[in-house]
Amino acid sequence: MVAAAGINVTKVETSKLKEMTLENLPFGRYFTDHMLEADYEDGEWKNIEIKPYQPLLMEPSTAALHYGQAIFEGIKAYKNEAGEAFIFRPFDNFRRFNISAERMCMPTVPEEIFIEGMRMLIELDKSWIPSLPDHSLYIRPFMFSSDPVVGVKPSETYKFMIILSPTGPYYAAPMKIYVEEKYTRAAPGGVGFSKNAGNYGASMLPTALAKKQGYDQVLWTDAFEHKYLQEVGTMNVFFIIGNTAVTPSLEDGTILAGVTRDSVIVMLNEMGLHVEERKITIDELMDTYKAGQLREVFGTGTAAVISMIKELRYKDYTMHFDTDTATVAVEVKARLTAIRDGRAADTHGWMYKI
Ligand SMILES: *Cc1c(COP(=O)(O)O)cnc(C)c1O
């Protein structure tokens, strides 16, 4: 069967869904019946296929394994009470994916493959979207260089794929955070704004060291002075100071432009808070804390949506936040959840119907 977008579809004979329930599944561990795969060769995308989820056969010399041209996205699909399926803001992820691709010297992926392929894949695996509260279908598009050549140069061939993972409620316990002053996530001119695999690889040691000290994640600071706050773990960060919400601005290219970040800014504005996207130092943050103005600190991202922070440690000083009485983070999350569940009107056109 060949669909309008030139996407070949081969269906599984029996669905794996018969052997499992979609309740309380851990994040990213189970995958649906089908996947999308496309190859970039001779300057164009070919062999665009939706087929049974299966292992890849690769040469050990596959370029991505050696030189790290590898990027990805994270998106969620939801079902409303009527059983209709929607993807949350996929065009924003599509644009960001191609920004990542350009920075990593990779080809861009056209909308007919990224969006239409995703839509067709989810339509086919629609019964895998959990309908329980706080459950969703996590969508993972990714691309990697596939030349079987151990030589440092941009690859001539690439593979683009989409896999789907049903996921349960992602319980984000309030976090203890360590302000990182030694290691760096991103520097101006670097790749911090791109969602490439290497950024994650580089963050694992500092995070593991912070965990050893009893923290959950680090709060990244700038590469030069370790003063300007960037992101928390792999999430964007928000500080609620009085009636103002402050989040680090994007102009240095050191911060990943989160779709959740953007959605949260819209919600905060609608809630009547004043939102500032600007640079903020740890010293300014400490001053607002000591003056009793720093009410809440939270991280935002597709996986957990909102993660509250209960402790922030900088040098010998620890800031404490009572997350039980946090109101802003709770309301932002409730508003976003209502839009995703279809209980609140989608006034921003964020829900893309399958
Ligand atoms: C993916 C990611 C985020 C969150 O982006 P969302 O679009 O909200 O999921 C934030 N920071 C980093 C470093 C990321 O990789």
XYZ file of C-alpha atoms and ligand atoms in Angstrom:
369
model
C 0.000 0.000 0.000
C 1.452 3.388 -1.026
C -0.118 6.506 0.499
C -0.364 10.012 -0.913
C 2.960 11.140 0.536
C 4.768 8.240 -1.142
C 5.017 6.408 2.152
C 4.931 2.640 1.847
C 2.995 0.851 4.580
C 3.560 -2.726 5.735
C 1.418 -3.777 8.680
C 2.159 -6.294 11.411
C 0.245 -9.557 11.310
C -0.616 -9.534 14.994
C -0.486 -6.557 17.324
C 1.729 -6.802 20.435
C -1.000 -4.840 22.187
C -2.962 -8.053 22.728
C -0.359 -9.115 25.310
C -0.201 -5.928 27.369
C -2.169 -3.155 29.062
C -1.365 0.522 28.682
C -1.507 1.301 32.379
C 1.354 2.875 34.326
C 4.009 2.000 31.779
C 7.506 3.297 32.554
C 8.833 6.030 30.252
C 10.411 4.958 26.977
C 10.560 1.216 27.554
C 7.779 -0.170 25.338
C 7.272 0.553 21.654
C 4.251 0.236 19.393
C 3.764 -2.180 16.498
C 5.126 0.092 13.762
C 7.943 2.542 13.003
C 8.813 4.948 10.205
C 12.111 4.712 8.380
C 13.521 6.830 5.522
C 16.944 7.006 3.878
C 18.784 10.053 2.599
C 20.983 9.196 -0.404
C 22.216 11.105 -3.439
C 20.727 14.333 -2.079
C 17.171 13.083 -1.571
C 14.940 11.161 0.823
C 14.078 7.652 -0.404
C 12.579 4.355 0.799
C 10.026 6.073 3.023
C 8.359 3.244 4.853
C 6.091 2.507 7.758
C 6.752 -1.068 8.814
C 6.768 -3.403 11.813
C 8.993 -2.163 14.672
C 12.226 -4.125 14.363
C 15.996 -3.955 15.007
C 18.292 -2.175 12.554
C 21.124 -3.928 10.807
C 24.130 -1.577 10.724
C 27.800 -1.720 9.841
C 30.138 -1.222 12.834
C 31.631 1.661 10.827
C 28.306 3.578 10.834
C 29.415 7.213 11.069
C 26.965 8.326 13.790
C 28.470 5.843 16.251
C 31.879 7.477 15.826
C 31.348 11.172 15.155
C 27.956 11.895 16.631
C 25.841 13.382 13.861
C 22.661 12.379 15.673
C 19.608 14.480 16.571
C 16.163 13.787 17.958
C 12.827 15.209 19.087
C 10.314 14.418 21.819
C 6.600 14.994 21.245
C 3.395 13.656 22.813
C 0.054 12.493 21.433
C -3.115 12.347 23.514
C -6.627 10.983 23.248
C -9.650 12.970 24.411
C -12.766 11.485 26.032
C -14.383 11.001 22.621
C -11.409 8.852 21.598
C -10.033 11.411 19.098
C -6.245 11.556 18.870
C -4.163 14.748 18.813
C -0.465 15.592 18.650
C 0.700 18.538 20.774
C 2.412 21.264 18.675
C 4.207 18.940 16.204
C 5.052 21.780 13.799
C 7.153 23.458 16.493
C 9.177 20.267 16.919
C 9.408 19.902 13.148
C 10.955 23.379 12.830
C 13.323 22.741 15.742
C 14.387 19.388 14.287
C 15.519 21.076 11.102
C 17.353 23.794 13.085
C 19.214 20.979 14.883
C 19.881 19.292 11.512
C 21.435 22.434 10.034
C 23.712 22.970 13.031
C 24.920 19.372 12.871
C 25.539 19.638 9.116
C 22.747 17.156 8.327
C 20.021 17.342 5.656
C 16.638 18.769 6.629
C 13.554 16.542 6.599
C 10.516 17.705 4.606
C 7.106 18.183 6.193
C 5.593 15.367 4.055
C 7.848 12.910 5.858
C 8.124 14.407 9.364
C 4.538 15.531 9.907
C 2.590 13.406 7.430
C 4.676 10.322 8.226
C 4.113 10.889 11.947
C 0.381 11.368 11.405
C 0.098 8.155 9.362
C 2.188 6.188 11.845
C 0.078 7.323 14.791
C -3.142 6.705 12.900
C -1.986 3.142 12.334
C -0.973 2.685 16.003
C -3.821 4.793 17.400
C -5.002 2.042 19.745
C -1.631 2.420 21.535
C -2.474 5.920 22.791
C -3.466 5.410 26.423
C -6.678 7.178 27.415
C -6.025 7.225 31.162
C -5.355 10.575 32.881
C -1.730 11.753 32.604
C -0.901 8.987 30.109
C 0.221 9.714 26.549
C 1.984 8.351 23.521
C 5.569 9.614 23.409
C 6.800 10.230 19.857
C 10.521 10.001 19.143
C 11.644 11.225 15.697
C 15.416 10.983 15.171
C 18.091 11.109 12.487
C 21.653 9.843 12.319
C 24.490 9.702 9.821
C 24.715 6.287 8.203
C 27.792 6.250 5.946
C 29.738 3.031 6.643
C 32.986 5.038 6.642
C 35.393 5.809 9.470
C 36.584 9.178 8.219
C 35.852 12.586 9.706
C 33.496 14.391 7.343
C 29.789 15.017 7.097
C 28.118 11.770 6.091
C 26.556 11.488 2.643
C 23.774 9.184 3.816
C 21.373 9.516 6.763
C 18.513 7.624 8.304
C 15.385 9.354 9.629
C 13.093 7.355 11.870
C 10.062 7.750 14.121
C 9.261 5.342 16.940
C 6.347 5.541 19.392
C 6.240 4.661 23.077
C 3.088 4.558 25.237
C 3.875 6.082 28.602
C 2.214 6.254 32.000
C 1.982 9.194 34.381
C 5.474 10.623 34.673
C 5.569 11.320 38.378
C 7.958 14.184 38.799
C 8.905 14.279 42.470
C 10.104 17.707 43.681
C 13.817 17.901 42.926
C 16.970 18.797 44.811
C 19.249 20.748 42.486
C 22.956 21.503 42.573
C 24.178 24.699 40.872
C 26.970 23.470 38.584
C 30.144 25.587 38.530
C 32.698 23.247 37.047
C 31.120 21.505 34.068
C 29.405 23.294 31.183
C 26.432 22.207 29.085
C 26.610 24.856 26.388
C 28.711 27.815 25.257
C 27.968 30.551 22.685
C 28.915 29.239 19.255
C 28.383 25.665 20.410
C 25.479 23.269 19.975
C 23.378 23.957 23.079
C 20.348 25.091 21.062
C 20.277 21.873 19.031
C 18.719 18.665 20.288
C 21.686 16.468 19.472
C 22.638 13.240 21.187
C 26.079 14.508 22.274
C 24.579 17.160 24.561
C 23.014 14.354 26.545
C 26.180 12.260 26.591
C 28.151 15.232 27.923
C 25.632 15.885 30.714
C 25.766 12.419 32.232
C 28.968 12.663 34.276
C 28.121 15.997 35.972
C 24.626 14.662 36.694
C 25.973 11.382 38.081
C 28.394 13.334 40.338
C 25.538 15.530 41.600
C 23.466 12.388 42.283
C 26.290 10.981 44.377
C 26.017 14.106 46.538
C 22.279 13.536 46.960
C 20.964 15.844 44.246
C 18.615 14.939 41.385
C 19.951 17.233 38.672
C 22.238 20.184 38.093
C 21.372 23.784 37.264
C 23.694 24.658 34.392
C 25.532 27.980 34.403
C 27.352 29.847 31.621
C 30.728 28.599 30.345
C 32.770 31.721 31.251
C 31.801 32.933 34.711
C 29.478 30.144 35.896
C 27.047 32.857 37.013
C 24.326 33.089 34.371
C 21.669 30.406 34.773
C 20.828 28.289 31.728
C 18.770 25.127 32.197
C 17.996 22.520 34.831
C 19.085 19.045 33.748
C 17.462 18.592 30.343
C 14.664 21.034 31.084
C 14.153 24.768 30.732
C 13.936 26.641 34.010
C 11.481 29.221 35.414
C 11.838 31.413 38.509
C 8.727 32.947 40.051
C 9.818 36.174 41.744
C 6.901 38.057 43.273
C 4.410 38.461 40.428
C 7.054 38.050 37.741
C 8.207 34.879 35.995
C 11.807 34.959 34.767
C 13.267 32.425 32.327
C 16.683 32.618 30.629
C 16.577 34.211 27.165
C 17.585 32.340 24.010
C 19.874 34.820 22.222
C 23.226 33.234 23.113
C 22.286 29.897 21.542
C 23.077 28.116 24.810
C 19.509 27.169 25.630
C 17.232 24.649 23.966
C 14.075 26.472 22.864
C 11.585 24.165 24.565
C 8.077 23.824 23.193
C 6.922 23.395 26.792
C 8.877 26.553 27.714
C 6.987 28.477 25.044
C 3.632 26.990 26.113
C 4.341 27.816 29.772
C 5.162 31.436 28.863
C 1.762 31.703 27.148
C -0.016 30.176 30.188
C 1.821 32.474 32.648
C 0.795 35.513 30.605
C -2.810 34.314 30.599
C -2.621 33.872 34.374
C -1.690 37.549 34.670
C 1.960 37.134 35.574
C 4.570 39.366 34.049
C 6.989 37.183 32.040
C 10.600 38.222 31.445
C 12.907 36.320 29.085
C 16.317 37.635 30.061
C 19.678 36.813 31.575
C 19.640 36.061 35.271
C 22.604 35.312 37.530
C 22.747 33.043 40.551
C 23.630 36.132 42.641
C 20.448 37.923 41.602
C 18.464 34.772 42.352
C 20.043 34.469 45.830
C 19.183 38.128 46.523
C 15.523 37.574 45.610
C 15.495 34.482 47.841
C 17.005 36.315 50.796
C 14.507 39.140 50.297
C 11.673 36.596 50.507
C 10.556 37.203 46.910
C 11.554 33.924 45.260
C 8.358 31.867 45.459
C 8.892 28.958 43.088
C 11.494 27.395 40.822
C 10.524 24.734 38.279
C 11.745 22.950 35.172
C 9.712 22.397 31.992
C 9.935 19.752 29.254
C 7.807 17.348 27.246
C 8.509 14.256 29.374
C 7.520 15.603 32.811
C 5.788 18.839 31.665
C 6.570 20.606 34.989
C 9.072 19.488 37.650
C 9.104 21.474 40.852
C 12.310 22.233 42.689
C 12.373 21.972 46.477
C 16.047 22.677 47.115
C 18.677 24.689 45.291
C 22.248 24.427 46.481
C 24.859 27.063 45.519
C 28.306 26.752 47.110
C 27.595 26.415 50.861
C 24.138 27.918 50.709
C 20.868 26.021 50.276
C 17.605 27.646 49.219
C 14.440 25.797 50.269
C 11.034 25.930 48.593
C 7.794 24.575 49.997
C 6.462 22.757 46.944
C 3.273 21.764 48.810
C 2.141 25.375 48.781
C 3.330 26.146 45.225
C 0.472 27.636 43.219
C 1.974 28.869 39.944
C 3.551 25.569 38.826
C 0.377 23.701 39.775
C -1.894 26.053 37.852
C 0.333 26.087 34.759
C 0.330 22.303 34.695
C -3.441 22.110 35.220
C -4.065 24.552 32.366
C -1.792 22.685 29.961
C -3.271 19.321 30.945
C -6.798 20.625 30.364
C -5.897 21.722 26.833
C -4.249 18.378 26.098
C -7.149 16.332 27.472
C -9.597 18.392 25.437
C -11.319 19.760 28.563
C -10.228 23.341 27.807
C -10.582 25.133 24.466
C -7.509 24.944 22.248
C -7.367 28.698 21.655
C -3.773 28.627 20.352
C -4.194 25.883 17.734
C -1.749 23.590 19.542
C -3.638 20.308 19.127
C -3.043 18.722 15.715
C -5.823 16.251 14.970
C -4.819 12.899 13.558
C 14.242 18.696 24.913
C 14.905 19.646 25.841
C 14.181 20.597 26.587
C 12.678 20.655 26.601
O 12.100 20.914 25.370
P 10.555 20.580 25.151
O 10.303 20.960 23.735
O 9.797 21.411 26.106
O 10.392 19.124 25.426
C 14.883 21.499 27.363
N 16.216 21.461 27.445
C 16.948 20.556 26.768
C 18.419 20.584 26.902
C 16.318 19.634 25.941
O 17.053 18.734 25.277
